mmCIF file of C-alpha atoms in Angstrom:
data_model
loop_
_atom_site.group_PDB
_atom_site.id
_atom_site.type_symbol
_atom_site.label_atom_id
_atom_site.label_comp_id
_atom_site.label_asym_id
_atom_site.label_seq_id
_atom_site.Cartn_x
_atom_site.Cartn_y
_atom_site.Cartn_z
ATOM 1 C CA MET N 1 -159.983 103.787 -43.972
ATOM 2 C CA ASN N 2 -161.074 100.398 -45.298
ATOM 3 C CA THR N 3 -159.843 99.005 -48.601
ATOM 4 C CA ILE N 4 -163.051 99.832 -50.488
ATOM 5 C CA ASN N 5 -163.094 103.464 -49.366
ATOM 6 C CA TYR N 6 -159.379 103.719 -50.009
ATOM 7 C CA GLY N 7 -159.832 102.451 -53.553
ATOM 8 C CA LYS N 8 -162.468 105.090 -54.337
ATOM 9 C CA PHE N 9 -160.404 107.826 -52.716
ATOM 10 C CA TYR N 10 -157.207 106.849 -54.502
ATOM 11 C CA ASN N 11 -158.793 106.463 -57.933
ATOM 12 C CA GLU N 12 -160.318 109.912 -57.696
ATOM 13 C CA ALA N 13 -157.027 111.411 -56.525
ATOM 14 C CA LYS N 14 -155.211 109.662 -59.356
ATOM 15 C CA LYS N 15 -157.449 111.163 -62.035
ATOM 16 C CA ASN N 16 -156.757 114.652 -60.736
ATOM 17 C CA ALA N 17 -153.040 113.888 -60.342
ATOM 18 C CA ARG N 18 -152.712 112.851 -63.984
ATOM 19 C CA GLU N 19 -154.039 116.218 -65.087
ATOM 20 C CA THR N 20 -151.681 118.143 -62.807
ATOM 21 C CA ASP N 21 -148.560 115.905 -62.993
ATOM 22 C CA THR N 22 -148.734 115.290 -59.246
ATOM 23 C CA PRO N 23 -146.631 112.367 -57.904
ATOM 24 C CA ILE N 24 -149.156 110.804 -55.534
ATOM 25 C CA SER N 25 -147.586 107.322 -55.466
ATOM 26 C CA GLY N 26 -143.976 106.493 -54.619
ATOM 27 C CA GLY N 27 -141.977 103.297 -54.589
ATOM 28 C CA PHE N 28 -138.856 103.122 -52.434
ATOM 29 C CA GLU N 29 -136.302 100.379 -53.028
ATOM 30 C CA LEU N 30 -134.736 100.615 -49.575
ATOM 31 C CA THR N 31 -131.987 98.093 -50.279
ATOM 32 C CA PRO N 32 -130.800 95.738 -53.028
ATOM 33 C CA LEU N 33 -129.738 93.276 -50.318
ATOM 34 C CA CYS N 34 -131.846 90.299 -49.296
ATOM 35 C CA ASN N 35 -131.911 87.334 -46.938
ATOM 36 C CA LEU N 36 -132.835 85.097 -49.903
ATOM 37 C CA ASP N 37 -131.185 84.608 -53.279
ATOM 38 C CA CYS N 38 -134.060 84.221 -55.730
ATOM 39 C CA LYS N 39 -132.723 83.109 -59.087
ATOM 40 C CA MET N 40 -135.037 85.393 -61.100
ATOM 41 C CA CYS N 41 -134.633 88.555 -58.983
ATOM 42 C CA TYR N 42 -133.926 91.610 -61.119
ATOM 43 C CA VAL N 43 -132.314 93.672 -58.321
ATOM 44 C CA HIS N 44 -130.612 91.542 -55.627
ATOM 45 C CA LEU N 45 -126.901 92.316 -55.219
ATOM 46 C CA THR N 46 -124.248 90.578 -53.131
ATOM 47 C CA ASP N 47 -121.478 93.194 -53.376
ATOM 48 C CA PRO N 48 -120.443 93.945 -49.749
ATOM 49 C CA THR N 49 -119.752 97.606 -50.594
ATOM 50 C CA VAL N 50 -123.457 98.141 -51.230
ATOM 51 C CA LYS N 51 -124.059 98.722 -47.518
ATOM 52 C CA GLU N 52 -121.784 101.751 -47.647
ATOM 53 C CA ARG N 53 -123.600 103.186 -50.664
ATOM 54 C CA MET N 54 -127.189 102.563 -49.568
ATOM 55 C CA LEU N 55 -129.275 105.522 -48.468
ATOM 56 C CA SER N 56 -129.533 105.803 -44.694
ATOM 57 C CA GLY N 57 -132.803 106.081 -42.830
ATOM 58 C CA GLY N 58 -132.313 109.828 -42.529
ATOM 59 C CA GLU N 59 -131.709 110.198 -46.267
ATOM 60 C CA TRP N 60 -134.806 108.158 -47.115
ATOM 61 C CA ILE N 61 -136.926 110.206 -44.732
ATOM 62 C CA SER N 62 -135.632 113.442 -46.248
ATOM 63 C CA LEU N 63 -136.638 112.260 -49.732
ATOM 64 C CA MET N 64 -140.020 111.088 -48.458
ATOM 65 C CA GLU N 65 -140.611 114.437 -46.757
ATOM 66 C CA GLN N 66 -140.003 116.172 -50.088
ATOM 67 C CA ALA N 67 -142.279 113.702 -51.890
ATOM 68 C CA ILE N 68 -145.093 114.293 -49.401
ATOM 69 C CA ALA N 69 -144.717 118.039 -49.871
ATOM 70 C CA HIS N 70 -145.254 117.468 -53.605
ATOM 71 C CA GLY N 71 -148.416 115.404 -53.097
ATOM 72 C CA MET N 72 -147.395 111.810 -52.319
ATOM 73 C CA LEU N 73 -150.251 109.875 -50.695
ATOM 74 C CA THR N 74 -149.092 106.259 -50.982
ATOM 75 C CA ALA N 75 -145.702 104.594 -50.570
ATOM 76 C CA LEU N 76 -144.415 101.131 -51.422
ATOM 77 C CA LEU N 77 -141.447 99.903 -49.368
ATOM 78 C CA THR N 78 -139.555 97.250 -51.288
ATOM 79 C CA GLY N 79 -136.064 95.912 -52.023
ATOM 80 C CA GLY N 80 -134.248 93.476 -52.085
ATOM 81 C CA GLU N 81 -135.883 92.729 -48.782
ATOM 82 C CA ALA N 82 -137.112 96.064 -47.426
ATOM 83 C CA MET N 83 -137.301 94.833 -43.847
ATOM 84 C CA THR N 84 -133.558 94.112 -43.763
ATOM 85 C CA HIS N 85 -132.746 97.821 -44.000
ATOM 86 C CA PRO N 86 -131.224 98.843 -40.630
ATOM 87 C CA ASP N 87 -133.648 101.787 -40.329
ATOM 88 C CA PHE N 88 -136.749 100.049 -41.681
ATOM 89 C CA LYS N 89 -138.850 100.707 -38.561
ATOM 90 C CA LYS N 90 -137.781 104.348 -38.417
ATOM 91 C CA ILE N 91 -138.657 104.866 -42.090
ATOM 92 C CA TYR N 92 -141.954 103.006 -41.760
ATOM 93 C CA MET N 93 -143.052 104.932 -38.695
ATOM 94 C CA TYR N 94 -142.241 108.254 -40.336
ATOM 95 C CA LEU N 95 -144.618 107.455 -43.200
ATOM 96 C CA ILE N 96 -147.348 106.248 -40.854
ATOM 97 C CA GLU N 97 -147.049 109.372 -38.710
ATOM 98 C CA GLN N 98 -147.389 111.501 -41.847
ATOM 99 C CA GLY N 99 -150.635 109.766 -42.778
ATOM 100 C CA VAL N 100 -149.232 108.071 -45.881
ATOM 101 C CA PHE N 101 -150.839 104.819 -47.045
ATOM 102 C CA VAL N 102 -147.999 102.295 -46.867
ATOM 103 C CA VAL N 103 -147.594 98.965 -48.663
ATOM 104 C CA VAL N 104 -144.772 96.762 -47.379
ATOM 105 C CA LYS N 105 -143.433 94.197 -49.830
ATOM 106 C CA THR N 106 -141.585 91.330 -48.141
ATOM 107 C CA ASN N 107 -140.569 87.708 -48.562
ATOM 108 C CA GLY N 108 -142.126 87.010 -45.168
ATOM 109 C CA ILE N 109 -139.030 85.844 -43.278
ATOM 110 C CA LEU N 110 -138.987 88.919 -41.024
ATOM 111 C CA LEU N 111 -142.756 89.069 -40.695
ATOM 112 C CA ASN N 112 -142.300 87.666 -37.213
ATOM 113 C CA ARG N 113 -144.052 88.270 -33.903
ATOM 114 C CA GLU N 114 -142.266 91.589 -33.330
ATOM 115 C CA ALA N 115 -143.180 92.850 -36.801
ATOM 116 C CA ILE N 116 -146.788 91.712 -36.485
ATOM 117 C CA ILE N 117 -147.098 93.597 -33.197
ATOM 118 C CA LEU N 118 -145.749 96.731 -34.908
ATOM 119 C CA PHE N 119 -148.054 96.390 -37.914
ATOM 120 C CA THR N 120 -151.060 95.632 -35.737
ATOM 121 C CA GLU N 121 -150.509 98.758 -33.648
ATOM 122 C CA TYR N 122 -149.605 100.907 -36.672
ATOM 123 C CA PRO N 123 -151.272 99.198 -39.640
ATOM 124 C CA PRO N 124 -149.973 99.533 -43.191
ATOM 125 C CA TYR N 125 -152.512 99.708 -45.987
ATOM 126 C CA ALA N 126 -151.303 96.262 -47.072
ATOM 127 C CA ILE N 127 -148.505 93.743 -46.700
ATOM 128 C CA ASP N 128 -147.528 91.986 -49.923
ATOM 129 C CA VAL N 129 -145.792 88.669 -49.250
ATOM 130 C CA SER N 130 -144.023 86.839 -52.050
ATOM 131 C CA LEU N 131 -144.777 83.096 -51.963
ATOM 132 C CA TYR N 132 -142.015 81.093 -53.627
ATOM 133 C CA GLY N 133 -143.007 77.514 -52.945
ATOM 134 C CA CYS N 134 -145.372 74.927 -51.507
ATOM 135 C CA ASP N 135 -142.727 72.988 -49.584
ATOM 136 C CA GLY N 136 -139.075 73.085 -48.626
ATOM 137 C CA GLU N 137 -137.881 71.605 -51.907
ATOM 138 C CA SER N 138 -139.571 74.221 -54.092
ATOM 139 C CA TYR N 139 -138.456 77.066 -51.841
ATOM 140 C CA LYS N 140 -134.838 75.952 -52.067
ATOM 141 C CA ALA N 141 -135.040 75.548 -55.845
ATOM 142 C CA VAL N 142 -136.303 79.121 -56.303
ATOM 143 C CA THR N 143 -134.678 81.071 -53.468
ATOM 144 C CA GLY N 144 -131.642 78.982 -52.505
ATOM 145 C CA HIS N 145 -132.994 78.566 -48.956
ATOM 146 C CA ASP N 146 -135.520 76.272 -47.285
ATOM 147 C CA VAL N 147 -137.508 78.864 -45.331
ATOM 148 C CA PHE N 148 -140.900 77.352 -46.132
ATOM 149 C CA ASP N 149 -141.921 76.725 -42.530
ATOM 150 C CA THR N 150 -140.818 80.162 -41.335
ATOM 151 C CA VAL N 151 -142.612 82.029 -44.108
ATOM 152 C CA THR N 152 -145.858 80.072 -43.977
ATOM 153 C CA THR N 153 -146.019 80.304 -40.176
ATOM 154 C CA ASN N 154 -145.574 84.075 -40.398
ATOM 155 C CA ILE N 155 -148.202 84.418 -43.137
ATOM 156 C CA ARG N 156 -150.800 82.582 -41.076
ATOM 157 C CA ALA N 157 -149.947 84.606 -37.957
ATOM 158 C CA ALA N 158 -150.268 87.903 -39.858
ATOM 159 C CA ILE N 159 -153.654 86.929 -41.312
ATOM 160 C CA GLU N 160 -154.852 85.744 -37.891
ATOM 161 C CA ALA N 161 -153.814 89.139 -36.490
ATOM 162 C CA GLY N 162 -156.191 90.782 -38.963
ATOM 163 C CA LEU N 163 -153.580 92.416 -41.190
ATOM 164 C CA HIS N 164 -154.414 93.182 -44.824
ATOM 165 C CA LEU N 165 -152.132 90.608 -46.402
ATOM 166 C CA ARG N 166 -151.833 89.855 -50.113
ATOM 167 C CA LEU N 167 -149.885 86.950 -51.603
ATOM 168 C CA LYS N 168 -147.727 87.427 -54.691
ATOM 169 C CA ILE N 169 -146.481 84.562 -56.873
ATOM 170 C CA THR N 170 -143.824 85.116 -59.533
ATOM 171 C CA PRO N 171 -143.432 82.008 -61.701
ATOM 172 C CA SER N 172 -140.072 81.383 -63.353
ATOM 173 C CA ALA N 173 -138.244 78.461 -64.911
ATOM 174 C CA TYR N 174 -137.025 77.495 -61.450
ATOM 175 C CA MET N 175 -140.587 77.415 -60.064
ATOM 176 C CA LEU N 176 -142.150 75.707 -63.059
ATOM 177 C CA PRO N 177 -142.414 72.137 -61.624
ATOM 178 C CA TRP N 178 -144.493 73.433 -58.697
ATOM 179 C CA VAL N 179 -146.468 76.403 -60.062
ATOM 180 C CA ASP N 180 -149.892 74.755 -60.056
ATOM 181 C CA LYS N 181 -149.340 73.344 -56.562
ATOM 182 C CA ILE N 182 -148.142 76.722 -55.289
ATOM 183 C CA MET N 183 -151.273 78.441 -56.599
ATOM 184 C CA GLU N 184 -153.443 75.767 -55.004
ATOM 185 C CA TYR N 185 -151.503 76.104 -51.739
ATOM 186 C CA ALA N 186 -151.916 79.884 -51.790
ATOM 187 C CA LYS N 187 -155.683 79.430 -51.678
ATOM 188 C CA THR N 188 -155.441 77.673 -48.299
ATOM 189 C CA PHE N 189 -154.267 80.780 -46.428
ATOM 190 C CA GLY N 190 -157.423 82.834 -46.820
ATOM 191 C CA ALA N 191 -155.414 85.941 -47.723
ATOM 192 C CA ASP N 192 -157.195 89.072 -48.921
ATOM 193 C CA ASP N 193 -155.845 88.547 -52.416
ATOM 194 C CA VAL N 194 -153.576 86.270 -54.428
ATOM 195 C CA SER N 195 -151.963 87.517 -57.616
ATOM 196 C CA VAL N 196 -149.692 85.788 -60.096
ATOM 197 C CA ASN N 197 -147.127 87.850 -61.985
ATOM 198 C CA THR N 198 -146.674 86.481 -65.488
ATOM 199 C CA LEU N 199 -144.485 89.370 -66.654
ATOM 200 C CA LEU N 200 -140.929 88.680 -65.571
ATOM 201 C CA THR N 201 -138.465 91.562 -65.684
ATOM 202 C CA GLU N 202 -135.024 91.313 -67.253
ATOM 203 C CA ALA N 203 -132.491 91.438 -64.426
ATOM 204 C CA ASN N 204 -130.291 94.498 -63.950
ATOM 205 C CA PRO N 205 -126.836 93.946 -65.539
ATOM 206 C CA ASP N 206 -124.938 94.058 -62.233
ATOM 207 C CA THR N 207 -126.934 91.139 -60.780
ATOM 208 C CA GLY N 208 -125.352 88.563 -63.081
ATOM 209 C CA ARG N 209 -128.768 87.050 -63.863
ATOM 210 C CA SER N 210 -130.294 86.562 -67.297
ATOM 211 C CA MET N 211 -133.805 86.071 -68.640
ATOM 212 C CA GLU N 212 -132.379 83.219 -70.712
ATOM 213 C CA ASP N 213 -131.962 81.279 -67.467
ATOM 214 C CA PHE N 214 -135.159 82.092 -65.576
ATOM 215 C CA GLY N 215 -137.659 83.016 -68.318
ATOM 216 C CA LEU N 216 -140.680 80.982 -69.399
ATOM 217 C CA SER N 217 -141.871 80.018 -72.864
ATOM 218 C CA LEU N 218 -145.070 81.491 -74.312
ATOM 219 C CA GLU N 219 -146.812 78.148 -73.858
ATOM 220 C CA GLU N 220 -145.746 77.880 -70.221
ATOM 221 C CA ASN N 221 -146.871 81.421 -69.500
ATOM 222 C CA ALA N 222 -150.226 80.839 -71.195
ATOM 223 C CA HIS N 223 -150.855 77.689 -69.143
ATOM 224 C CA ILE N 224 -150.088 79.529 -65.904
ATOM 225 C CA HIS N 225 -152.271 82.477 -66.929
ATOM 226 C CA ARG N 226 -155.245 80.213 -67.628
ATOM 227 C CA GLN N 227 -154.741 78.327 -64.374
ATOM 228 C CA TYR N 228 -154.629 81.635 -62.563
ATOM 229 C CA TYR N 229 -157.992 82.705 -63.976
ATOM 230 C CA ASP N 230 -159.531 79.313 -63.268
ATOM 231 C CA MET N 231 -158.230 78.888 -59.726
ATOM 232 C CA PHE N 232 -158.963 82.354 -58.458
ATOM 233 C CA LEU N 233 -162.062 83.175 -60.511
ATOM 234 C CA ARG N 234 -160.505 86.378 -61.783
ATOM 235 C CA THR N 235 -163.401 88.458 -63.068
ATOM 236 C CA LEU N 236 -163.004 90.881 -65.942
ATOM 237 C CA LYS N 237 -164.025 93.673 -63.603
ATOM 238 C CA ARG N 238 -161.112 92.853 -61.331
ATOM 239 C CA GLN N 239 -158.785 92.665 -64.300
ATOM 240 C CA ALA N 240 -159.993 96.059 -65.529
ATOM 241 C CA GLU N 241 -159.429 97.559 -62.083
ATOM 242 C CA GLU N 242 -155.845 96.296 -62.044
ATOM 243 C CA GLU N 243 -155.212 97.666 -65.525
ATOM 244 C CA GLU N 244 -156.683 101.033 -64.556
ATOM 245 C CA GLU N 245 -154.491 101.185 -61.449
ATOM 246 C CA LEU N 246 -151.404 100.774 -63.623
ATOM 247 C CA MET N 247 -152.333 102.802 -66.693
ATOM 248 C CA GLY N 248 -155.199 105.097 -65.819
ATOM 249 C CA GLU N 249 -158.769 104.777 -67.068
ATOM 250 C CA ILE N 250 -158.759 104.068 -70.813
ATOM 251 C CA PRO N 251 -161.903 103.668 -72.970
ATOM 252 C CA ALA N 252 -162.128 100.187 -74.464
ATOM 253 C CA ASP N 253 -161.965 101.431 -78.055
ATOM 254 C CA GLU N 254 -159.190 103.999 -77.533
ATOM 255 C CA PRO N 255 -155.622 103.130 -78.571
ATOM 256 C CA HIS N 256 -153.245 102.810 -75.643
ATOM 257 C CA ILE N 257 -150.535 104.456 -77.733
ATOM 258 C CA LEU N 258 -150.233 108.225 -77.387
ATOM 259 C CA PRO N 259 -149.059 110.462 -80.239
ATOM 260 C CA ARG N 260 -146.077 111.086 -77.977
ATOM 261 C CA GLY N 261 -145.209 109.744 -74.533
ATOM 262 C CA LEU N 262 -145.949 106.676 -72.433
ATOM 263 C CA TYR N 263 -149.496 105.872 -71.368
ATOM 264 C CA CYS N 264 -149.076 104.234 -67.954
ATOM 265 C CA ASN N 265 -148.998 106.169 -64.689
ATOM 266 C CA GLY N 266 -145.267 105.674 -64.136
ATOM 267 C CA GLY N 267 -143.744 109.148 -64.333
ATOM 268 C CA ARG N 268 -147.223 110.704 -64.539
ATOM 269 C CA THR N 269 -148.673 110.106 -61.086
ATOM 270 C CA ALA N 270 -146.091 107.654 -59.763
ATOM 271 C CA PHE N 271 -142.345 107.366 -59.320
ATOM 272 C CA ALA N 272 -139.777 105.023 -57.811
ATOM 273 C CA VAL N 273 -136.458 105.670 -56.105
ATOM 274 C CA ASN N 274 -133.784 102.994 -56.380
ATOM 275 C CA TRP N 275 -131.553 102.038 -53.458
ATOM 276 C CA ASP N 276 -128.799 104.491 -54.460
ATOM 277 C CA GLY N 277 -131.029 107.544 -54.862
ATOM 278 C CA THR N 278 -131.904 107.327 -58.567
ATOM 279 C CA MET N 279 -135.487 108.219 -59.520
ATOM 280 C CA VAL N 280 -137.204 106.281 -62.312
ATOM 281 C CA PRO N 281 -140.859 106.144 -63.455
ATOM 282 C CA CYS N 282 -141.438 102.719 -61.836
ATOM 283 C CA PRO N 283 -139.301 100.213 -59.886
ATOM 284 C CA THR N 284 -138.326 98.098 -62.912
ATOM 285 C CA PHE N 285 -137.817 100.954 -65.381
ATOM 286 C CA PRO N 286 -134.453 100.865 -67.230
ATOM 287 C CA ARG N 287 -132.171 103.665 -66.090
ATOM 288 C CA ASN N 288 -130.633 104.094 -69.534
ATOM 289 C CA VAL N 289 -134.022 105.275 -70.822
ATOM 290 C CA ILE N 290 -135.277 107.695 -68.137
ATOM 291 C CA CYS N 291 -133.804 108.472 -64.723
ATOM 292 C CA ALA N 292 -132.821 111.388 -62.468
ATOM 293 C CA ASP N 293 -130.492 111.925 -59.498
ATOM 294 C CA VAL N 294 -132.912 112.636 -56.669
ATOM 295 C CA LYS N 295 -130.294 112.113 -53.951
ATOM 296 C CA ASN N 296 -128.108 115.025 -55.064
ATOM 297 C CA ASN N 297 -130.548 117.220 -56.985
ATOM 298 C CA GLY N 298 -133.623 117.009 -54.768
ATOM 299 C CA PHE N 299 -137.115 115.665 -55.353
ATOM 300 C CA GLU N 300 -138.637 118.526 -57.325
ATOM 301 C CA LYS N 301 -135.937 118.653 -59.995
ATOM 302 C CA ALA N 302 -135.811 114.860 -60.298
ATOM 303 C CA TRP N 303 -139.585 114.574 -60.644
ATOM 304 C CA LEU N 304 -139.686 117.235 -63.357
ATOM 305 C CA GLU N 305 -136.972 115.371 -65.296
ATOM 306 C CA VAL N 306 -138.721 112.000 -65.026
ATOM 307 C CA ASN N 307 -142.168 113.423 -65.780
ATOM 308 C CA GLN N 308 -140.898 115.231 -68.881
ATOM 309 C CA GLY N 309 -138.915 112.188 -69.973
ATOM 310 C CA VAL N 310 -142.063 110.049 -69.935
ATOM 311 C CA LYS N 311 -144.000 112.679 -71.886
ATOM 312 C CA ASP N 312 -141.257 112.985 -74.504
ATOM 313 C CA TYR N 313 -140.606 109.288 -75.021
ATOM 314 C CA THR N 314 -141.422 108.099 -78.541
ATOM 315 C CA VAL N 315 -142.831 104.585 -78.742
ATOM 316 C CA PRO N 316 -141.890 102.311 -81.659
ATOM 317 C CA ASP N 317 -143.668 103.058 -84.946
ATOM 318 C CA GLU N 318 -144.906 99.481 -85.130
ATOM 319 C CA CYS N 319 -146.994 100.045 -81.990
ATOM 320 C CA ARG N 320 -149.068 102.706 -83.746
ATOM 321 C CA VAL N 321 -150.239 100.323 -86.468
ATOM 322 C CA CYS N 322 -150.498 97.204 -84.293
ATOM 323 C CA ALA N 323 -153.947 95.584 -84.214
ATOM 324 C CA TYR N 324 -153.594 95.221 -80.438
ATOM 325 C CA ASN N 325 -152.870 98.869 -79.641
ATOM 326 C CA ASN N 326 -156.244 99.254 -77.937
ATOM 327 C CA LYS N 327 -155.393 96.370 -75.594
ATOM 328 C CA CYS N 328 -151.699 96.897 -74.920
ATOM 329 C CA HIS N 329 -149.348 99.764 -74.164
ATOM 330 C CA TYR N 330 -145.620 100.042 -74.766
ATOM 331 C CA CYS N 331 -143.778 99.231 -71.529
ATOM 332 C CA PRO N 332 -140.003 99.942 -71.540
ATOM 333 C CA PRO N 333 -139.350 97.487 -68.659
ATOM 334 C CA GLN N 334 -140.747 94.715 -70.864
ATOM 335 C CA HIS N 335 -138.440 95.767 -73.694
ATOM 336 C CA LYS N 336 -135.500 96.549 -71.440
ATOM 337 C CA ARG N 337 -132.723 95.490 -73.793
ATOM 338 C CA VAL N 338 -133.841 97.791 -76.612
ATOM 339 C CA ALA N 339 -136.058 100.436 -74.977
ATOM 340 C CA ALA N 340 -133.335 103.081 -75.232
ATOM 341 C CA LYS N 341 -133.478 102.579 -79.015
ATOM 342 C CA HIS N 342 -137.299 102.801 -79.045
ATOM 343 C CA LEU N 343 -137.628 99.220 -80.247
ATOM 344 C CA CYS N 344 -139.663 96.154 -79.281
ATOM 345 C CA VAL N 345 -138.650 92.702 -78.077
ATOM 346 C CA ALA N 346 -140.688 90.349 -80.226
ATOM 347 C CA GLU N 347 -141.222 87.809 -77.440
ATOM 348 C CA SER N 348 -142.733 90.463 -75.156
ATOM 349 C CA CYS N 349 -145.157 91.599 -77.842
ATOM 350 C CA ALA N 350 -146.146 88.019 -78.565
ATOM 351 C CA TRP N 351 -146.897 87.404 -74.898
ATOM 352 C CA ARG N 352 -148.986 90.559 -74.547
ATOM 353 C CA LYS N 353 -151.063 89.466 -77.544
ATOM 354 C CA ILE N 354 -151.624 86.048 -75.996
ATOM 355 C CA GLN N 355 -152.695 87.704 -72.736
ATOM 356 C CA ALA N 356 -155.192 89.856 -74.600
ATOM 357 C CA ASP N 357 -156.599 86.836 -76.437
ATOM 358 C CA ILE N 358 -156.973 84.879 -73.191
ATOM 359 C CA ALA N 359 -158.811 87.830 -71.644
ATOM 360 C CA GLU N 360 -161.202 87.907 -74.607
ATOM 361 C CA GLU N 361 -161.756 84.179 -74.231
ATOM 362 C CA TYR N 362 -162.668 84.534 -70.549
ATOM 363 C CA ARG N 363 -164.832 87.558 -71.281
ATOM 364 C CA ALA N 364 -166.913 85.388 -73.565
ATOM 365 C CA LYS N 365 -167.539 82.783 -70.863
#
């Protein structure tokens, strides 16, 4: 199924799934371990005991089997670095054999000849490769390792092999001196898509990282956002499609704030399972707000807990009277420090308003 047909199929399935609380999309954080050490990563751990506590290939497959039985159609394999999991191939092949649309998220180091042969013979829906630099210096500044040549060689080989490859750029304070050059460099690959993530996630407490170290100012984010639109000719239609994929189809004049509950598809049609078997509405969702033990309690019970938790969540009162509530929705991962108290982080709200204003500006052009 090509990407256009897939998009139509998935959007239709998603509309039905929202009405029936069917979990059609799953994210699986196979491991918090990685062969890089990105300074803004919200999940990467270095504790050697993690290997003993990670879910095995058999445990992941058991959870995926249950998810498929409950309606899962698409699966994201992520980490850490998903491809470092000892049973990555076994897990991947299980999903392919079950007819699931698979997206593999990787830093590209292990996207070598062997992997390309596997993906060519058994294609994923897409491979999302994070691009962290435009040369060895920038790669080392962001990730701690100069793997520029390895990653870029693998990207070009994967595209040449005809794989559906998308490039992902996540600017941070450590990438700031090179962001414009990295975006320009990304254009040279001829990938199916390039996207720039301007919403950094507060790192999990056990990572030892802090947004104070890797975050960007509002002005820096705005500059990058504008450059992104300009360089990649991001149309409003494309932007609307991305928003719909995350939140569901919302009329332009309808507030994105429900009387009760969260608006996005996390916990409604989608879920994520962290490396230790904890289910959350989406990969970056704070566990102290909504989570369930899928490893010990099974998929059905965990999904019901997460789904109900999302429906019952009360957004901050200030969101209901905000002038931007038809352009923005309350996202607990973006208010991670205070989401359990149903509060907002002022900086996050300010950035969302700037994003909305920039979108209006480009809509007028």
